[in-house]
């Protein structure tokens, strides 16, 4: 049986893909109500991460941040102490590479295998099974789980040893955060110069300078509707992971740190649960 812990925006849809492909699932989420749609589709409920481990030999986690992963894995009623030896834990959460290596060690102490397998793509790709996985860990462990990843994603890239999946993921999200913020500033300036918002947005999107993902943010910005696909608080978290990792690598990232504080200010001002494209609205409302 497959265990799945963390049924937020991404996890609920990814677990739904596994169910739709006919896999038996036992699921857990801190807030039980988010599991209801999956339970109606045939998933079994576990009252704790520990209970997931008692029934599963592969456990997927898709959780908010390192603290959430640590709590669920090795906190009270965590799953790691209760998995059978030889089981496989696949952490798909966006965390930092040092943390992934530490979790791999914790798993190894209990003879549990570990892969870090964070994803690129957001709510809609998760729903459609079109995510892109960046995986760190042993090739044979990846091959074992590849058919399951392919239920949830359109591509699976083996980046190398443990921690290299999350390493690539935070490199990608550094670009994501900064491209969004730069776009938001450009639109804000365009409007201040008297251009209609939709006109500036469409002019930028029609040129060579805008990142391709920004087309998916067009309507959110033009209509001022920031229903979350990727919550802003997670983007700030990812920039914090970037800054921490840059420190560990002795790399200076001046713009990333400025961006991190921009998202932190937006988070404090009430944009925490909105889509990260609401960074535009934060700049406008100031
Ligand atoms: P989300 O909707 O906020 O879900 C977060 C999940 O973590 C929920 O299941 C939540 O439980 C759980 N959680 C948070 N703190 C916890 C704690 N202390 N103990 C136990 N469980 C805890 O986030 P998401 O958008 O699905 O993202 C999940 C992960 O994927 C994050 O690492 C994010 O950075 C990454 N990611 C997101 C996207 C995206 O576009 N959304 C894309 C790629 C990667 P509750 O339901 O009880 O709050």
XYZ file of C-alpha atoms and ligand atoms in Angstrom:
334
model
C 0.000 0.000 0.000
C 1.150 3.566 -0.722
C 1.136 6.140 2.076
C 0.599 9.815 1.306
C 1.026 12.561 3.919
C 0.273 16.242 3.230
C -2.930 16.983 1.325
C -2.648 20.715 0.668
C -2.985 22.381 -2.737
C -0.386 20.094 -4.316
C -0.567 16.903 -2.265
C -4.356 16.485 -2.584
C -4.118 16.630 -6.378
C -1.035 14.405 -6.595
C -2.631 11.784 -4.349
C -5.743 12.048 -6.534
C -3.639 11.126 -9.569
C -2.332 7.986 -7.835
C -5.886 6.969 -6.928
C -7.094 7.646 -10.480
C -4.385 5.244 -11.712
C -5.822 2.522 -9.494
C -3.283 2.575 -6.649
C -4.402 1.779 -3.100
C -3.655 4.736 -0.850
C -3.584 5.387 2.885
C -3.539 9.121 3.566
C -2.993 11.520 6.443
C -3.185 15.286 6.777
C -2.896 17.481 9.867
C -6.359 18.887 9.073
C -8.566 15.908 8.359
C -11.202 17.766 6.312
C -8.800 18.152 3.385
C -8.729 14.358 3.041
C -12.501 14.004 2.533
C -12.558 14.205 -1.297
C -9.840 11.524 -1.477
C -11.627 9.308 1.053
C -14.734 9.570 -1.138
C -12.599 8.307 -4.031
C -11.528 5.248 -2.064
C -8.442 6.309 -0.099
C -8.133 4.980 3.448
C -7.696 7.433 6.360
C -4.864 7.147 8.875
C -5.274 9.049 12.131
C -1.528 9.792 12.366
C 1.679 9.574 10.316
C 2.550 6.568 12.501
C -0.589 4.779 11.319
C 0.375 5.435 7.689
C 3.699 3.678 8.321
C 1.979 0.656 9.831
C 0.253 -0.043 6.502
C 2.526 1.346 3.784
C 5.848 0.301 2.283
C 6.255 3.488 0.247
C 5.488 6.852 1.853
C 5.159 10.103 -0.070
C 5.275 13.408 1.799
C 4.204 16.763 0.330
C 4.465 19.255 3.164
C 4.876 22.988 3.630
C 8.467 23.333 4.859
C 11.359 21.572 6.659
C 9.731 21.962 10.078
C 6.525 20.273 8.876
C 8.507 17.420 7.312
C 10.574 16.922 10.465
C 7.455 16.908 12.673
C 5.657 14.367 10.514
C 8.715 12.139 10.074
C 10.368 12.089 13.502
C 8.072 14.098 15.801
C 5.496 12.575 18.125
C 3.622 9.835 16.224
C 5.970 10.388 13.277
C 6.095 7.712 10.579
C 9.812 6.989 10.340
C 10.148 4.850 13.464
C 7.254 2.667 12.323
C 8.127 1.908 8.703
C 9.330 -1.620 7.973
C 13.038 -1.950 7.156
C 13.657 -1.567 3.420
C 10.653 0.733 2.935
C 11.024 3.827 0.780
C 10.299 7.444 1.787
C 9.908 9.933 -1.070
C 9.857 13.537 0.152
C 8.394 15.795 -2.542
C 8.243 18.927 -0.350
C 10.377 21.924 -1.263
C 13.079 21.947 1.417
C 16.800 22.740 1.350
C 19.445 20.202 0.313
C 21.110 20.046 3.753
C 17.768 19.208 5.287
C 17.171 16.467 2.674
C 20.558 14.957 3.518
C 19.709 15.047 7.235
C 16.368 13.313 6.618
C 18.152 10.698 4.474
C 20.451 10.038 7.444
C 17.473 9.712 9.794
C 15.896 7.276 7.352
C 19.163 5.373 6.927
C 19.505 4.882 10.711
C 16.199 2.972 10.516
C 17.122 1.088 7.305
C 14.577 3.076 5.338
C 15.531 4.270 1.850
C 15.096 7.953 0.954
C 14.595 10.056 -2.173
C 14.168 13.817 -2.364
C 11.792 14.442 -5.257
C 10.500 18.027 -5.302
C 8.393 19.203 -8.222
C 8.272 22.065 -10.687
C 4.746 23.029 -11.727
C 1.800 24.277 -9.744
C -1.851 23.522 -8.950
C -3.064 22.903 -12.531
C -0.109 20.710 -13.604
C -0.580 18.775 -10.328
C -4.215 18.203 -11.240
C -3.349 17.100 -14.771
C -0.346 14.942 -13.827
C 2.045 17.271 -15.652
C 4.553 18.054 -12.922
C 8.313 17.801 -13.438
C 10.222 15.854 -10.772
C 13.831 16.592 -9.825
C 15.072 13.599 -7.884
C 18.059 13.027 -5.615
C 19.060 9.601 -4.330
C 19.978 6.138 -5.572
C 19.094 5.356 -9.211
C 17.645 1.939 -8.290
C 15.301 3.508 -5.731
C 14.159 6.011 -8.341
C 13.518 3.254 -10.881
C 11.342 1.449 -8.349
C 9.169 4.481 -7.798
C 9.309 5.952 -11.318
C 5.952 4.479 -12.461
C 4.288 6.211 -9.493
C 6.021 9.522 -10.217
C 4.859 9.196 -13.817
C 1.234 9.075 -12.608
C 1.821 12.556 -11.181
C 4.295 14.088 -13.603
C 5.248 14.372 -17.266
C 9.024 14.237 -16.649
C 11.362 12.755 -14.056
C 14.964 13.998 -13.892
C 17.549 12.198 -11.771
C 19.829 15.003 -10.559
C 22.305 12.857 -8.597
C 22.826 11.854 -5.000
C 20.519 12.663 -2.075
C 19.906 16.411 -1.789
C 20.459 17.140 -5.476
C 16.720 17.141 -6.242
C 16.032 19.859 -3.691
C 19.250 21.641 -4.737
C 17.919 21.969 -8.307
C 14.468 22.909 -7.042
C 15.676 25.908 -5.035
C 17.805 27.061 -7.996
C 14.615 27.023 -10.098
C 12.557 28.805 -7.461
C 15.148 31.543 -7.086
C 14.443 32.383 -10.752
C 10.699 32.009 -10.253
C 10.561 34.432 -7.325
C 12.786 37.038 -8.918
C 11.087 36.900 -12.346
C 7.713 37.441 -10.683
C 8.959 40.369 -8.623
C 10.696 42.009 -11.603
C 7.525 41.648 -13.682
C 5.415 43.162 -10.883
C 7.756 46.165 -10.658
C 7.689 46.675 -14.436
C 3.863 46.641 -14.512
C 3.734 49.027 -11.544
C 6.033 51.498 -13.304
C 4.118 51.150 -16.579
C 0.855 52.024 -14.845
C 2.442 54.970 -13.045
C 3.471 56.255 -16.464
C -0.163 56.241 -17.553
C -0.505 52.946 -19.408
C -3.537 50.756 -18.908
C -2.671 47.711 -16.747
C -3.774 45.078 -19.282
C -1.881 46.909 -22.026
C 1.408 46.915 -20.072
C 0.967 43.280 -19.039
C 0.211 42.132 -22.593
C 3.049 44.196 -24.067
C 5.523 42.603 -21.641
C 4.122 39.101 -22.256
C 4.331 39.628 -26.016
C 8.035 40.489 -25.846
C 11.160 38.463 -25.234
C 11.876 39.575 -21.673
C 9.035 37.907 -19.722
C 9.537 34.371 -18.379
C 7.087 31.866 -19.961
C 5.348 31.029 -16.649
C 4.205 34.650 -16.360
C 1.551 34.038 -19.039
C -0.224 31.888 -16.462
C -0.259 34.853 -14.068
C -1.745 37.302 -16.599
C -5.394 37.048 -15.563
C -4.580 37.109 -11.868
C -2.796 40.443 -12.240
C -5.221 41.985 -14.733
C -8.330 40.934 -12.753
C -6.817 41.435 -9.290
C -7.824 37.891 -8.261
C -4.997 36.169 -6.433
C -6.605 32.850 -5.514
C -3.591 30.727 -4.542
C -1.918 28.263 -6.838
C 1.434 28.775 -5.139
C 0.895 30.602 -1.820
C 3.123 33.643 -1.310
C 4.273 32.411 2.114
C 5.862 29.367 0.434
C 7.742 31.585 -2.007
C 9.182 33.577 0.886
C 10.084 30.253 2.555
C 11.858 29.117 -0.615
C 13.910 32.320 -0.739
C 14.826 31.741 2.899
C 16.040 28.252 1.909
C 17.977 29.839 -0.974
C 19.646 32.339 1.381
C 20.515 29.632 3.911
C 21.964 27.391 1.208
C 23.940 30.271 -0.339
C 25.443 30.921 3.111
C 26.434 27.255 3.432
C 28.024 27.373 -0.041
C 29.747 30.736 0.624
C 27.938 32.312 -2.337
C 26.700 35.918 -2.318
C 23.198 36.487 -3.733
C 22.394 40.173 -3.151
C 19.229 40.274 -5.288
C 17.823 37.061 -3.832
C 18.124 38.503 -0.343
C 16.402 41.745 -1.358
C 13.645 39.660 -2.980
C 13.302 37.551 0.155
C 12.611 40.655 2.231
C 10.145 41.984 -0.367
C 8.101 38.773 -0.069
C 8.487 38.918 3.739
C 6.948 42.410 3.795
C 4.073 41.256 1.569
C 3.513 38.268 3.861
C 3.344 40.549 6.914
C 0.876 42.846 5.145
C -1.708 40.097 4.670
C -0.777 38.489 1.338
C 0.444 35.284 3.015
C -2.220 32.923 1.678
C -2.652 34.576 -1.722
C -0.871 33.466 -4.856
C 2.726 34.720 -4.993
C 1.788 36.890 -7.992
C 0.042 39.080 -5.377
C 3.511 40.596 -4.940
C 2.235 42.923 -7.708
C -0.768 43.969 -5.558
C 1.492 44.517 -2.561
C 3.641 46.932 -4.603
C 0.524 48.719 -5.885
C -1.124 49.044 -2.470
C 1.868 50.461 -0.647
P -0.216 23.967 1.209
O -1.480 23.932 0.423
O 0.027 25.109 2.141
O -0.097 22.588 2.017
C 0.893 22.425 3.000
C 0.740 21.057 3.651
O 1.669 20.960 4.752
C -0.657 20.798 4.246
O -0.922 19.434 4.154
C -0.445 21.220 5.703
O -1.375 20.662 6.588
C 0.929 20.651 5.942
N 1.599 21.236 7.099
C 2.026 22.502 7.253
N 2.627 22.672 8.446
C 2.548 21.470 9.082
C 2.999 20.992 10.326
N 3.650 21.792 11.193
N 2.748 19.702 10.653
C 2.092 18.888 9.799
N 1.651 19.284 8.577
C 1.897 20.557 8.224
O 1.069 23.935 0.251
P 1.263 23.332 -1.215
O 1.100 24.430 -2.189
O 0.507 22.065 -1.359
O 2.834 23.023 -1.153
C 3.379 21.870 -0.534
C 4.883 21.872 -0.805
O 5.099 21.856 -2.223
C 5.620 23.109 -0.293
O 6.905 22.734 0.105
C 5.682 24.013 -1.523
O 6.755 24.918 -1.456
C 5.868 22.977 -2.619
N 5.412 23.362 -3.956
C 4.254 24.044 -4.122
C 3.850 24.381 -5.411
C 2.588 25.155 -5.677
O 2.474 25.712 -6.783
N 1.631 25.237 -4.783
C 4.627 24.004 -6.516
C 5.793 23.265 -6.309
C 6.174 22.944 -5.010
P -2.781 21.445 6.884
O -3.650 21.111 5.703
O -3.254 20.873 8.153
O -2.456 22.906 6.970
